[in-house]
GROMACS .gro file of C-alpha atoms in nm:
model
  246
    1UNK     CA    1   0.209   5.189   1.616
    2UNK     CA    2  -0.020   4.957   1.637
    3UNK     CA    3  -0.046   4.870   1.257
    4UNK     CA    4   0.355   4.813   1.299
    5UNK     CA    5   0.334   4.577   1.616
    6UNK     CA    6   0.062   4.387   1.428
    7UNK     CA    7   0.264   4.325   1.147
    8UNK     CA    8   0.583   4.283   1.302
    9UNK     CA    9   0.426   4.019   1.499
   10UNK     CA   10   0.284   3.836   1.151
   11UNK     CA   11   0.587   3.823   1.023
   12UNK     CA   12   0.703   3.638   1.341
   13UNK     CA   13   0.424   3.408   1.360
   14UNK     CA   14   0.504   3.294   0.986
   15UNK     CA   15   0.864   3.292   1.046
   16UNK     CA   16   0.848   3.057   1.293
   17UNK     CA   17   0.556   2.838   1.115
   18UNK     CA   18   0.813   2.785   0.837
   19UNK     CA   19   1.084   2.707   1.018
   20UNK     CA   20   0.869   2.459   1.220
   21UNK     CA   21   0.744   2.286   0.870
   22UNK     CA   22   1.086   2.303   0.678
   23UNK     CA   23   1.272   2.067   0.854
   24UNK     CA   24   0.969   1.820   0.829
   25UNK     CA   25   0.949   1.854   0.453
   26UNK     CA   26   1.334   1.834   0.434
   27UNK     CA   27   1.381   1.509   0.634
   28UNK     CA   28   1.393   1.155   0.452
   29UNK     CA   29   1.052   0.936   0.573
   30UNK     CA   30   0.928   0.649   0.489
   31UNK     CA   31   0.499   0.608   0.488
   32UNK     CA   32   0.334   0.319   0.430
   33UNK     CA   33   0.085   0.336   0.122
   34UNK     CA   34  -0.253   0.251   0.308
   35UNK     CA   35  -0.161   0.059   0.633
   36UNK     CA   36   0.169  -0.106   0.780
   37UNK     CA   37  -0.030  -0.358   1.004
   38UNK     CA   38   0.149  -0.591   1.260
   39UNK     CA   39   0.224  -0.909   1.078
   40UNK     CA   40   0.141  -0.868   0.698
   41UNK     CA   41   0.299  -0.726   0.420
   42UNK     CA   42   0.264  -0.370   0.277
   43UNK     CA   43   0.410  -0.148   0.046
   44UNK     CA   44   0.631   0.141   0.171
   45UNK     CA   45   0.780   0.510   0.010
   46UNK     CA   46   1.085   0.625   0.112
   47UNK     CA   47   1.035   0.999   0.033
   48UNK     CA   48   1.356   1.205  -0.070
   49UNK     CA   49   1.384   1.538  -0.122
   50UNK     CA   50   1.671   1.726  -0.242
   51UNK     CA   51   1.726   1.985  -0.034
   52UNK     CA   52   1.994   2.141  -0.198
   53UNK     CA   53   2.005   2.439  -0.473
   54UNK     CA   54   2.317   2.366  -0.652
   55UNK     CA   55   2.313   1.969  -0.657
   56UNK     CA   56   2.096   1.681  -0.725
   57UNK     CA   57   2.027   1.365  -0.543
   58UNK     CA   58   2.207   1.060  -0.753
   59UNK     CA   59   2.237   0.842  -0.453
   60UNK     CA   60   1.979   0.667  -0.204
   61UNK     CA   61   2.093   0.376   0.025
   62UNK     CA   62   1.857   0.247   0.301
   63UNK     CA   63   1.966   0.009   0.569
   64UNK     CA   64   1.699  -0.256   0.698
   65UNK     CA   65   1.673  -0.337   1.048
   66UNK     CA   66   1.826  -0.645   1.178
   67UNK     CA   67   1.644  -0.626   1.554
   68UNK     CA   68   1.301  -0.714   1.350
   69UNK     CA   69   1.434  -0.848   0.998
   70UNK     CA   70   1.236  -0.872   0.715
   71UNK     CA   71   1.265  -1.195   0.499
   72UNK     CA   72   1.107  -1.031   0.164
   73UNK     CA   73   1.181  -0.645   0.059
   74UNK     CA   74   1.125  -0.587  -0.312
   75UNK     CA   75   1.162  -0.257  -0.448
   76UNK     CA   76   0.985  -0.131  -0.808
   77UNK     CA   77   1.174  -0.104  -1.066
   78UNK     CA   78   1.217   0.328  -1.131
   79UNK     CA   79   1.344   0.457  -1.454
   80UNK     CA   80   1.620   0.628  -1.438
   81UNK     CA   81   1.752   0.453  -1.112
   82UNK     CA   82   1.970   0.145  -1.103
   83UNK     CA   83   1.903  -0.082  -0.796
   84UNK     CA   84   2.091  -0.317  -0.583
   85UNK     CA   85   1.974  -0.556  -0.320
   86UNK     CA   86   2.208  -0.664  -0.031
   87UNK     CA   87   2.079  -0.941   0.171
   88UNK     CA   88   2.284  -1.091   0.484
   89UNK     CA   89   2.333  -1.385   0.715
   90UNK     CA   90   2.067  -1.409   0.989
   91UNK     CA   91   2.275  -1.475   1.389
   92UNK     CA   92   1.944  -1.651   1.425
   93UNK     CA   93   1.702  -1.781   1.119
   94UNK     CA   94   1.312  -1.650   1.190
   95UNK     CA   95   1.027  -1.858   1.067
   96UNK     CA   96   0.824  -1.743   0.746
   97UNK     CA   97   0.482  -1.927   0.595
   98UNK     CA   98   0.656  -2.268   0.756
   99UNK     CA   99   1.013  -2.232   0.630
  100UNK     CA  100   1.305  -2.141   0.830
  101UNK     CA  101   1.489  -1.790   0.664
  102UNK     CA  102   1.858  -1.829   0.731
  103UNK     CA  103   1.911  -1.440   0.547
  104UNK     CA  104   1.746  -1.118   0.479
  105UNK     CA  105   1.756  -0.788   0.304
  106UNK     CA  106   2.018  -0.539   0.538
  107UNK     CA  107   2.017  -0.266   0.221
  108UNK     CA  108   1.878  -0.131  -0.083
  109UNK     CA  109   2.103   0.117  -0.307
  110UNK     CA  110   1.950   0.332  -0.549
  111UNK     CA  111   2.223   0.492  -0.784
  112UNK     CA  112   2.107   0.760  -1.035
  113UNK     CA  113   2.201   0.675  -1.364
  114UNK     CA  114   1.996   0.997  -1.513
  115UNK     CA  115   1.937   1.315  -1.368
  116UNK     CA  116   1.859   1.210  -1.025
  117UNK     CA  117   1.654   1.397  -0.820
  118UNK     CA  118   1.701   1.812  -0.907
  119UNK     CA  119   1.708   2.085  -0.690
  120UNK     CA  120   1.317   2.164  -0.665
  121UNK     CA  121   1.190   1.814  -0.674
  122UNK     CA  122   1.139   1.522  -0.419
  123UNK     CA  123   1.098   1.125  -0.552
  124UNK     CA  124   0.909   0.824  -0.388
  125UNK     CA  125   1.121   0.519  -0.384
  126UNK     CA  126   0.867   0.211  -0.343
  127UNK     CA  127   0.933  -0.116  -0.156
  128UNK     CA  128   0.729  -0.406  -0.104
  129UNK     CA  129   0.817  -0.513   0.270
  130UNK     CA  130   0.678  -0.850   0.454
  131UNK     CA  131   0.617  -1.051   0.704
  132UNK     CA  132   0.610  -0.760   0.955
  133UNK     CA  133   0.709  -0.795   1.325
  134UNK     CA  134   0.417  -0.882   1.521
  135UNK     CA  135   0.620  -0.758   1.824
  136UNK     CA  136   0.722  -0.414   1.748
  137UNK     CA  137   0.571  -0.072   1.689
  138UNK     CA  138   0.744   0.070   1.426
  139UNK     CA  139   1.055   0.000   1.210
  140UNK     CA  140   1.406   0.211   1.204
  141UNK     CA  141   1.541   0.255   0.890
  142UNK     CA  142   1.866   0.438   0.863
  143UNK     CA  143   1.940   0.660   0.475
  144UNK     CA  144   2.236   0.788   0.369
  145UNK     CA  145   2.158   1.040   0.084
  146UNK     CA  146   2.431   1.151  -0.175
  147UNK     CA  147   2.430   1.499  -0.403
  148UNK     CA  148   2.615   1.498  -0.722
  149UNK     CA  149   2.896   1.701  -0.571
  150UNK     CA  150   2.996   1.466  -0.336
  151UNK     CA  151   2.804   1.608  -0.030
  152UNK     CA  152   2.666   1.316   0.156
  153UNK     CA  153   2.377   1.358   0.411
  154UNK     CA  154   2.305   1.075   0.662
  155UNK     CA  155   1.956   1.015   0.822
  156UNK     CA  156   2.059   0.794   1.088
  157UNK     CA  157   1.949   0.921   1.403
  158UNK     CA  158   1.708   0.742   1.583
  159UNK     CA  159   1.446   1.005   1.756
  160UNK     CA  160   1.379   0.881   2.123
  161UNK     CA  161   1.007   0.982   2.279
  162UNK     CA  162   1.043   1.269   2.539
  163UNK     CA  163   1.343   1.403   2.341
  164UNK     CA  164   1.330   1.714   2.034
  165UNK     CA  165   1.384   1.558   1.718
  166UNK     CA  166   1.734   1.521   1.597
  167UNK     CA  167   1.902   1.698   1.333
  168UNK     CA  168   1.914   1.428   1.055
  169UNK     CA  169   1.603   1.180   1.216
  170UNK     CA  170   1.627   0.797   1.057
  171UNK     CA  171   1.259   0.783   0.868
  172UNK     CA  172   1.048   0.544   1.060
  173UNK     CA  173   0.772   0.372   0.997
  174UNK     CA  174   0.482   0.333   1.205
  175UNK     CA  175   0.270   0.007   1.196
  176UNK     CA  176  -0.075  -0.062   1.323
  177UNK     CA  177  -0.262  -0.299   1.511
  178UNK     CA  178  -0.233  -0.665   1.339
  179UNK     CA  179  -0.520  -0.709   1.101
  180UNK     CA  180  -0.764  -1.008   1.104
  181UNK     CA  181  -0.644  -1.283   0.872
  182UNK     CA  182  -0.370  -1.094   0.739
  183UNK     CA  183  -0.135  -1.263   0.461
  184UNK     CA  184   0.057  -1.597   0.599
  185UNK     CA  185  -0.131  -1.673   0.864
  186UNK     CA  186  -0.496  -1.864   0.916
  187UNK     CA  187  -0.752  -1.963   1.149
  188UNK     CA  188  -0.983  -2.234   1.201
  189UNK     CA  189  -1.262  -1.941   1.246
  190UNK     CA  190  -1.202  -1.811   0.862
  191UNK     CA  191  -1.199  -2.172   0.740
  192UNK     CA  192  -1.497  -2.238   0.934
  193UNK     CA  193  -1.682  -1.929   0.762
  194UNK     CA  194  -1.562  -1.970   0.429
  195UNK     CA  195  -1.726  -2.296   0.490
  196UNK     CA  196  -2.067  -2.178   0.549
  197UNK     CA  197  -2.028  -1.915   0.275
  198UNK     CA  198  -1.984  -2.207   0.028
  199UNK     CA  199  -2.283  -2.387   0.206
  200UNK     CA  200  -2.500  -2.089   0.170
  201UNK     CA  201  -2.403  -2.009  -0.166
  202UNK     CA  202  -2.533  -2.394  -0.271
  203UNK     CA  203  -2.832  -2.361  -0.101
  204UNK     CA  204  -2.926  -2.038  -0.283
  205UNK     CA  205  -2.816  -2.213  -0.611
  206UNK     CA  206  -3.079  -2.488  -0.570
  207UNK     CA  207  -3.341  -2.285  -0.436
  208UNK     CA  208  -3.307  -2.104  -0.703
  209UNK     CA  209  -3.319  -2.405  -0.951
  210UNK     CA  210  -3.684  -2.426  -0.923
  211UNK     CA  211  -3.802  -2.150  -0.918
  212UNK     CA  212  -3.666  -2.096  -1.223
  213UNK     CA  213  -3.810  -2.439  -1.372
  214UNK     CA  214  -4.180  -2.286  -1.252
  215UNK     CA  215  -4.170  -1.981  -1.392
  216UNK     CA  216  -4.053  -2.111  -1.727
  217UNK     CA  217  -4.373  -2.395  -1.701
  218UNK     CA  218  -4.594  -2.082  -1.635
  219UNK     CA  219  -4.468  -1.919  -1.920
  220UNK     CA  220  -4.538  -2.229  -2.145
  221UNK     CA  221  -4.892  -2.257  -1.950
  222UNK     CA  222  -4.973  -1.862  -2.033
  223UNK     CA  223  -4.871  -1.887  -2.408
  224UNK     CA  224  -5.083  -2.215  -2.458
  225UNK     CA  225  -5.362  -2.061  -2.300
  226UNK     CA  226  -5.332  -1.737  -2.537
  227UNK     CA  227  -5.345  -1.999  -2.820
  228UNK     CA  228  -5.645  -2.170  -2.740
  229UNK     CA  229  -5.848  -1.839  -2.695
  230UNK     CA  230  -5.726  -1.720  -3.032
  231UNK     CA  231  -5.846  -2.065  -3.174
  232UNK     CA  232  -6.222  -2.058  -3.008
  233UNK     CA  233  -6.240  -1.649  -3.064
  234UNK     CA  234  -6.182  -1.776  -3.463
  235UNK     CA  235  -6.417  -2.099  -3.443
  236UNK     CA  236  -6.697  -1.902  -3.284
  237UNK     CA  237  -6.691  -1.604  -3.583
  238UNK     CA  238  -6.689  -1.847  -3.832
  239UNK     CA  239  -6.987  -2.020  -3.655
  240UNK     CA  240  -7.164  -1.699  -3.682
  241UNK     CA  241  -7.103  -1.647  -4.011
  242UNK     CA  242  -7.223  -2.007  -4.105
  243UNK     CA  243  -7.525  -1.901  -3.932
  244UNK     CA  244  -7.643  -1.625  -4.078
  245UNK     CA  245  -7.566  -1.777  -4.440
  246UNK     CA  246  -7.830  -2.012  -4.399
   0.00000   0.00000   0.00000
């Protein structure tokens, strides 16, 4: 009886493990590779995998957010995939490196022209996403995932804190305290030290002028001096030889 409760309650244990990790591993996310830090740029994967046993994936569209718009979203190129950047009026331009941006990216498509993604298999769609918002602590973006028979799956609920997660969450992407001197932006402080680096490096460069010059004169000195011993080691042999000839 006991051997039966014991595995009875296993079996429940794992059940519910897997149904706590499946819809985790099912869900379309979006990680940054290394950090997604407050102002700078990084380089995001929107991970898709097909969750379906019958179809493939042929069909990947991601909207951007337009509460925190981003000015530059490039996405690498992926054989097998064609892609297609939508970019749209700004109701009000944001600033970037100096220059007013009067539009931005609202949507990437990705549109199998292979395969896609088979039942099985899950496929990292890269995107190179900048300036981030320097006033926000993470980024919504909504998918909308098509199988090649015609089902259509959309990720475009937004989880709220306090709440379970919903049944098809919008991937979001977490960023991280702002970085010091990250790209597009400087400080008088990072002049001021690459400054001093430059200083220092000079002052290493001539101190170590002459104390190259010295050694290089007490290497001429040494081999001179090696000479003129040879010379009076010979001259006072052949002395001795003179000598005891006569």
């Amino acid at each position: 009886m006991k051997v039966s409760r014991l595995a009875a309650a296993g079996v429940l244990a794992g059940t519910t493990v897997l149904a706590l990790s499946v819809p985790a591993f099912a869900h379309v996310s979006v990680q940054p590779e290394g950090t997604a830090a407050k102002g700078g740029y990084a380089v995001v994967d929107f991970k898709v995998p097909n969750e379906r046993d019958n179809a493939s994936t042929t069909k990947l569209e991601v909207t951007f957010p337009t509460d925190h718009p981003l000015a530059s979203a490039m996405p690498e190129p992926m054989p097998g995939w064609k892609i297609e950047v939508t970019k749209a009026k700004l109701d009000k331009p944001i600033e970037m490196h100096g220059e007013k941006i009067s539009e931005a990216v609202s949507k990437i498509t990705w549109t199998a022209d292979g395969k896609g993604i088979e039942p099985g298999y899950f496929e990292k769609f890269p995107v190179s996403v900048g300036q981030l918002p320097e006033d926000a602590d993470q980024l919504v973006f909504k998918a909308v995932q098509t199988y090649s028979n015609k089902e259509v799956v959309r990720w475009i609920e937004v989880p709220q804190e306090g709440q379970d997660e919903p049944e098809n969450p919008a991937p979001v992407l977490a960023l991280s305290a702002a970085e010091e001197g990250h790209h597009g932006s400087s400080s008088s402080s990072d002049k001021a030290s690459d400054s001093e680096d430059a200083e220092a490096a000079s002052a290493k460069t001539e101190a170590a002028e002459p104390a190259d010059s010295s050694d290089t004169t007490a290497r001429v000195l040494g081999v001179v001096g090696i000479v003129v011993g040879v010379v009076g080691v010979a001259y006072g042999v052949l002395a001795g030889r003179r000598r005891s000839d006569a």
